[in-house]
Amino acid sequence: MKVSNGVSNSATDETRHEGLDALLPDVFAADCASRGILEHVVSRWGVLVLASLLEGTLRFSALRRRIGGVSEKMLAQTLQTLERDGIVLREAKPVIPPHVEYSLTPLGRQAAHHVWTLAHWAESHVPQVESAREAYDEKRA
Amino acid sequence: MKVSNGVSNSATDETRHEGLDALLPDVFAADCASRGILEHVVSRWGVLVLASLLEGTLRFSALRRRIGGVSEKMLAQTLQTLERDGIVLREAKPVIPPHVEYSLTPLGRQAAHHVWTLAHWAESHVPQVESAREAYDEKRA
DNA sequence: CGGCATCCAAAAAGATACTG
DNA sequence: CAGTATCTTTTTGGATGCCG
């Protein structure tokens, strides 16, 4: 991809990440495709869809019940985006009434694992963040 | 409000991807505070701010140059949110012209590490995702 | 330089109704 | 059941101007 654009990405760059590849498509570049992928998986509902499907295959309505507050529209949209990116697998059985199952592709399982780690981190640091917020708010009251 | 205090929270278990029905402060619950934290951290610019600051302390303008496409307004907004959450540390030197440095708190370094992992994953899977998209688009053309 | 306030355009999200 | 279509509301983001 774009390793040759304006934003210094070459080897003579300042301190890069120790040990991590410095020669990839760059999320910092505004036009890099990795930004788009990242956006999809960490989107508001994308995170929760991936975390849900990590538990196993789910139907549309089950997914909707699992994820508190998601609208039918946003769930459908999120699933389509992730399906297109090869992260979620959609299997529709041609019966009436419709029966559609969603699961993770191998690629999706990788993403979901990372996303889950993040979600879990957030869950376990709620108290710390809340006390930080109190301190912050008090300091400017 | 939140079930964050007192309830089964201190389970810092990393590998429980199955059968997690009603066990912890739950990102799946619409009203759980962890959702908010997660949103801040994985927000469009939040991800990139954290990844940038992982490389070291940066000034406002340096951050802006580092992150392609971010506007002044959104950068300021993102930094404030993360500062309030105790993730980013802001240090303003009372000189003219102003000199403000941003860095990560210990808490922020944790978040940034997870976020970086995700960003790196996205970067390294651009080709796979792009070919998945082609296949998807072709199948419905 | 590092903001903040304001205004405006655009995109995302929600509610609702309808369909195969 | 699993969506789509349409409409409205909300949120987001960019541009601009001002200020310490």
Coordinates of C-alpha atoms (C1' of nucleotides) in Angstrom, one line a residue:
Chain A
M1 CA 0.0 0.0 0.0
K2 CA 1.1 3.5 0.5
V3 CA 4.4 3.5 2.1
S4 CA 5.6 6.3 0.0
N5 CA 3.3 9.1 0.9
G6 CA 4.1 12.3 2.8
V7 CA 3.9 11.0 6.3
S8 CA 7.3 9.8 7.3
N9 CA 7.2 6.1 7.3
S10 CA 10.6 5.2 6.1
A11 CA 13.4 3.6 8.0
T12 CA 15.0 6.8 9.0
D13 CA 11.9 7.7 11.0
E14 CA 12.1 8.7 14.6
T15 CA 11.6 6.0 17.3
R16 CA 9.2 3.5 15.9
H17 CA 7.7 0.8 18.0
E18 CA 10.3 -1.5 19.3
G19 CA 10.0 -4.8 17.5
L20 CA 6.8 -4.1 15.7
D21 CA 6.8 -3.9 12.0
A22 CA 7.4 -0.5 10.7
L23 CA 6.9 -1.4 7.1
L24 CA 3.2 -2.0 6.8
P25 CA 0.1 -0.1 5.6
D26 CA -0.2 2.7 8.1
V27 CA -3.3 3.4 10.2
F28 CA -2.0 6.9 10.7
A29 CA -2.4 7.7 7.0
A30 CA -5.7 9.2 6.3
D31 CA -6.2 7.2 3.1
C32 CA -5.1 3.8 4.3
A33 CA -7.5 0.9 4.0
S34 CA -6.6 -0.4 7.4
R35 CA -8.4 2.6 8.9
G36 CA -11.6 1.4 7.3
I37 CA -11.2 -2.2 8.5
L38 CA -10.4 -1.0 12.0
E39 CA -13.5 1.3 11.9
H40 CA -15.7 -1.6 11.0
V41 CA -14.5 -4.0 13.8
V42 CA -14.4 -1.4 16.5
S43 CA -17.6 0.4 15.5
R44 CA -20.2 0.8 18.1
W45 CA -22.1 -2.4 17.3
G46 CA -19.3 -4.2 15.5
V47 CA -17.5 -4.7 18.8
L48 CA -20.5 -6.3 20.4
V49 CA -21.4 -8.4 17.4
L50 CA -17.9 -9.9 17.3
A51 CA -17.9 -10.5 21.0
S52 CA -21.3 -12.2 20.8
L53 CA -20.3 -14.5 18.0
L54 CA -17.2 -15.6 19.8
E55 CA -19.6 -17.5 22.0
G56 CA -20.9 -19.4 19.0
T57 CA -23.3 -19.2 16.0
L58 CA -26.3 -17.1 16.5
R59 CA -29.4 -16.2 14.6
F60 CA -30.4 -12.7 13.8
S61 CA -33.0 -12.4 16.5
A62 CA -30.8 -14.1 19.1
L63 CA -28.1 -11.6 18.3
R64 CA -30.5 -8.8 18.7
R65 CA -31.5 -10.0 22.1
R66 CA -28.0 -10.5 23.2
I67 CA -26.9 -7.0 22.3
G68 CA -28.7 -4.5 24.5
G69 CA -30.0 -1.4 22.7
V70 CA -29.2 -2.3 19.2
S71 CA -31.9 -1.5 16.6
E72 CA -32.9 -4.0 13.9
K73 CA -31.6 -1.6 11.3
M74 CA -28.1 -1.1 12.8
L75 CA -27.7 -4.8 13.5
A76 CA -28.5 -5.7 9.9
Q77 CA -26.2 -3.0 8.6
T78 CA -23.3 -4.0 10.9
L79 CA -23.7 -7.6 9.9
Q80 CA -23.6 -6.8 6.3
T81 CA -20.5 -4.7 6.6
L82 CA -18.7 -7.4 8.5
E83 CA -19.8 -10.1 6.1
R84 CA -18.5 -8.1 3.2
D85 CA -15.1 -7.8 5.0
G86 CA -14.9 -11.5 5.4
I87 CA -15.2 -11.4 9.1
V88 CA -18.7 -12.7 9.6
L89 CA -20.2 -15.7 7.8
R90 CA -23.9 -15.5 6.9
E91 CA -25.8 -18.8 6.2
A92 CA -29.4 -18.5 5.1
K93 CA -31.5 -21.6 5.0
P94 CA -34.2 -21.4 2.3
V95 CA -37.2 -22.2 4.5
I96 CA -40.2 -20.4 5.6
P97 CA -40.1 -18.7 8.0
P98 CA -36.5 -17.7 7.2
H99 CA -33.7 -19.1 9.3
V100 CA -30.4 -17.2 9.1
E101 CA -27.3 -18.0 11.1
Y102 CA -24.3 -15.9 11.7
S103 CA -20.9 -17.0 12.8
L104 CA -17.3 -15.9 12.6
T105 CA -14.9 -16.7 9.8
P106 CA -11.3 -17.7 10.8
L107 CA -10.3 -14.1 10.1
G108 CA -13.2 -12.9 12.2
R109 CA -12.2 -15.1 15.1
Q110 CA -8.8 -13.3 15.2
A111 CA -10.4 -9.9 15.2
A112 CA -13.0 -11.0 17.7
H113 CA -10.4 -12.2 20.1
H114 CA -8.6 -8.8 20.1
V115 CA -11.9 -7.0 20.4
W116 CA -12.9 -9.2 23.3
T117 CA -9.7 -8.4 25.1
L118 CA -10.4 -4.8 24.8
A119 CA -14.0 -5.1 25.9
H120 CA -12.9 -7.1 28.8
W121 CA -10.3 -4.5 29.7
A122 CA -13.0 -1.9 29.7
E123 CA -15.3 -4.0 31.9
S124 CA -12.7 -4.5 34.5
H125 CA -11.5 -0.9 34.6
V126 CA -14.9 0.8 35.1
P127 CA -14.1 1.7 38.7
Q128 CA -10.8 3.3 37.9
V129 CA -12.2 5.3 35.0
E130 CA -15.1 6.5 37.1
S131 CA -12.9 7.7 39.9
A132 CA -10.7 9.5 37.4
R133 CA -13.7 11.2 36.0
E134 CA -14.8 12.3 39.5
A135 CA -11.3 13.8 40.2
Y136 CA -11.3 15.5 36.8
D137 CA -14.8 17.0 37.3
E138 CA -14.1 18.1 40.8
K139 CA -10.9 19.8 39.8
R140 CA -12.8 22.1 37.5
A141 CA -15.9 22.7 39.6
Chain B
M1 CA -27.2 2.9 36.3
K2 CA -24.3 0.6 36.7
V3 CA -23.6 -2.7 38.3
S4 CA -19.9 -2.0 38.3
N5 CA -19.4 -2.0 42.0
G6 CA -19.6 -4.9 44.3
V7 CA -20.8 -7.4 41.7
S8 CA -18.8 -10.1 40.1
N9 CA -16.2 -7.8 38.7
S10 CA -12.9 -8.8 39.9
A11 CA -12.8 -11.8 37.6
T12 CA -9.7 -10.8 35.6
D13 CA -10.1 -13.9 33.7
E14 CA -9.0 -13.6 30.1
T15 CA -10.1 -16.8 28.6
R16 CA -13.8 -17.2 29.2
H17 CA -15.3 -17.0 25.8
E18 CA -18.1 -19.4 26.4
G19 CA -21.2 -19.3 28.6
L20 CA -20.8 -15.8 29.9
D21 CA -24.4 -15.2 30.5
A22 CA -25.0 -13.0 33.6
L23 CA -21.6 -12.8 35.2
L24 CA -20.0 -9.4 35.0
P25 CA -20.3 -5.7 34.3
D26 CA -21.5 -6.4 30.9
V27 CA -20.7 -4.5 27.7
F28 CA -23.7 -6.2 26.3
A29 CA -26.0 -4.3 28.6
A30 CA -27.1 -1.1 27.1
D31 CA -26.7 0.9 30.3
C32 CA -23.3 -0.4 31.4
A33 CA -20.6 2.1 31.9
S34 CA -18.0 -0.2 30.2
R35 CA -19.7 0.6 26.9
G36 CA -18.9 4.3 27.4
I37 CA -15.3 3.6 28.1
L38 CA -14.9 1.3 25.2
E39 CA -16.5 3.8 22.9
H40 CA -14.0 6.5 24.0
V41 CA -11.0 4.2 23.5
V42 CA -12.0 2.8 20.2
S43 CA -13.5 5.9 18.8
R44 CA -12.4 7.0 15.4
W45 CA -9.6 9.3 16.7
G46 CA -9.2 7.7 20.1
V47 CA -7.5 4.7 18.6
L48 CA -5.0 6.8 16.7
V49 CA -4.3 9.1 19.6
L50 CA -3.5 6.1 21.9
A51 CA -1.4 4.5 19.3
S52 CA 0.5 7.7 18.7
L53 CA 1.2 8.3 22.4
L54 CA 2.5 4.8 22.8
E55 CA 5.6 6.1 20.9
G56 CA 6.1 8.8 23.5
T57 CA 5.0 12.2 24.7
L58 CA 3.7 14.5 22.0
R59 CA 2.6 18.1 21.8
F60 CA -0.8 19.0 20.4
S61 CA 0.5 20.1 17.0
A62 CA 2.8 17.1 16.7
L63 CA -0.1 14.8 17.4
R64 CA -2.1 16.6 14.7
R65 CA 0.6 16.1 12.2
R66 CA 1.0 12.4 13.2
I67 CA -2.6 11.6 12.7
G68 CA -3.6 12.1 9.1
G69 CA -6.9 13.8 8.5
V70 CA -7.8 14.8 12.1
S71 CA -9.2 18.3 12.6
E72 CA -8.2 20.5 15.4
K73 CA -11.6 20.3 16.9
M74 CA -11.9 16.6 16.9
L75 CA -8.4 16.1 18.3
A76 CA -9.0 18.5 21.1
Q77 CA -12.3 16.8 21.9
T78 CA -10.8 13.4 21.8
L79 CA -8.0 14.4 24.1
Q80 CA -10.3 15.9 26.6
T81 CA -12.5 12.8 26.7
L82 CA -9.5 10.6 27.2
E83 CA -8.0 12.9 29.8
R84 CA -11.2 12.9 31.8
D85 CA -11.2 9.1 31.7
G86 CA -7.7 9.0 33.2
I87 CA -6.2 7.6 30.1
V88 CA -4.3 10.6 28.8
L89 CA -2.2 13.0 30.8
R90 CA -2.2 16.6 29.8
E91 CA 0.6 18.9 31.0
A92 CA 0.3 22.6 30.1
K93 CA 3.3 24.8 30.7
P94 CA 2.2 28.4 31.5
V95 CA 4.3 30.1 28.9
I96 CA 3.6 32.2 25.9
P97 CA 3.2 30.8 23.4
P98 CA 1.5 27.9 25.1
H99 CA 3.3 24.6 25.4
V100 CA 1.1 21.5 26.1
E101 CA 2.3 18.0 26.2
Y102 CA 0.2 14.8 26.1
S103 CA 1.2 11.4 27.3
L104 CA -0.4 8.2 28.5
T105 CA -1.2 7.4 32.1
P106 CA -0.4 3.8 33.3
L107 CA -4.1 3.0 32.7
G108 CA -3.8 4.5 29.3
R109 CA -0.8 2.5 28.4
Q110 CA -2.8 -0.7 29.0
A111 CA -5.6 0.5 26.8
A112 CA -3.1 1.7 24.2
H113 CA -1.4 -1.6 24.1
H114 CA -4.7 -3.5 23.3
V115 CA -5.7 -0.9 20.8
W116 CA -2.3 -1.1 19.1
T117 CA -2.7 -4.8 18.8
L118 CA -5.9 -4.3 17.0
A119 CA -4.6 -1.6 14.7
H120 CA -1.7 -3.8 13.9
W121 CA -4.0 -6.7 13.1
A122 CA -6.0 -4.5 10.8
E123 CA -2.9 -3.3 9.0
S124 CA -1.6 -6.8 8.4
H125 CA -4.9 -8.1 7.1
V126 CA -5.7 -5.4 4.6
P127 CA -5.1 -7.8 1.6
Q128 CA -7.3 -10.5 3.0
V129 CA -10.2 -8.2 3.7
E130 CA -9.9 -6.6 0.3
S131 CA -10.1 -9.9 -1.5
A132 CA -13.0 -10.9 0.6
R133 CA -14.8 -7.7 -0.5
E134 CA -14.1 -8.4 -4.1
A135 CA -15.6 -11.8 -3.8
Y136 CA -18.6 -10.5 -2.0
D137 CA -19.2 -7.7 -4.5
E138 CA -18.8 -10.0 -7.4
K139 CA -21.2 -12.5 -6.1
R140 CA -23.9 -9.9 -6.1
A141 CA -23.0 -8.2 -9.3
Chain C
dC1 C1' 0.4 27.6 20.1
dG2 C1' -3.4 25.5 21.9
dG3 C1' -7.3 26.0 22.5
dC4 C1' -12.9 27.4 22.7
dA5 C1' -17.5 29.1 20.6
dT6 C1' -20.4 29.2 16.8
dC7 C1' -22.4 27.8 12.6
dC8 C1' -23.5 24.5 9.2
dA9 C1' -23.3 20.2 6.3
dA10 C1' -23.2 15.4 6.4
dA11 C1' -23.5 11.0 8.3
dA12 C1' -25.2 7.9 11.7
dA13 C1' -28.7 6.2 14.2
dG14 C1' -33.6 5.4 15.7
dA15 C1' -38.7 4.6 14.8
dT16 C1' -42.0 2.9 12.0
dA17 C1' -44.2 0.5 8.4
dC18 C1' -44.0 -3.0 5.1
dT19 C1' -42.5 -7.5 2.6
dG20 C1' -40.9 -12.4 1.0
Chain D
dC1 C1' -38.2 -14.5 10.9
dA2 C1' -35.2 -11.6 8.8
dG3 C1' -34.9 -8.3 6.8
dT4 C1' -35.9 -3.6 3.4
dA5 C1' -37.7 1.2 2.7
dT6 C1' -38.6 5.5 4.3
dC7 C1' -38.6 9.3 7.4
dT8 C1' -37.0 11.9 11.3
dT9 C1' -33.9 12.9 14.9
dT10 C1' -29.3 12.9 16.8
dT11 C1' -24.6 13.0 16.5
dT12 C1' -20.5 14.0 14.2
dG13 C1' -17.3 16.5 11.9
dG14 C1' -15.3 20.4 9.3
dA15 C1' -14.7 25.6 8.7
dT16 C1' -14.2 29.8 10.7
dG17 C1' -13.1 33.4 13.9
dC18 C1' -11.5 34.8 18.5
dC19 C1' -8.7 34.7 22.6
dG20 C1' -5.0 34.0 26.3

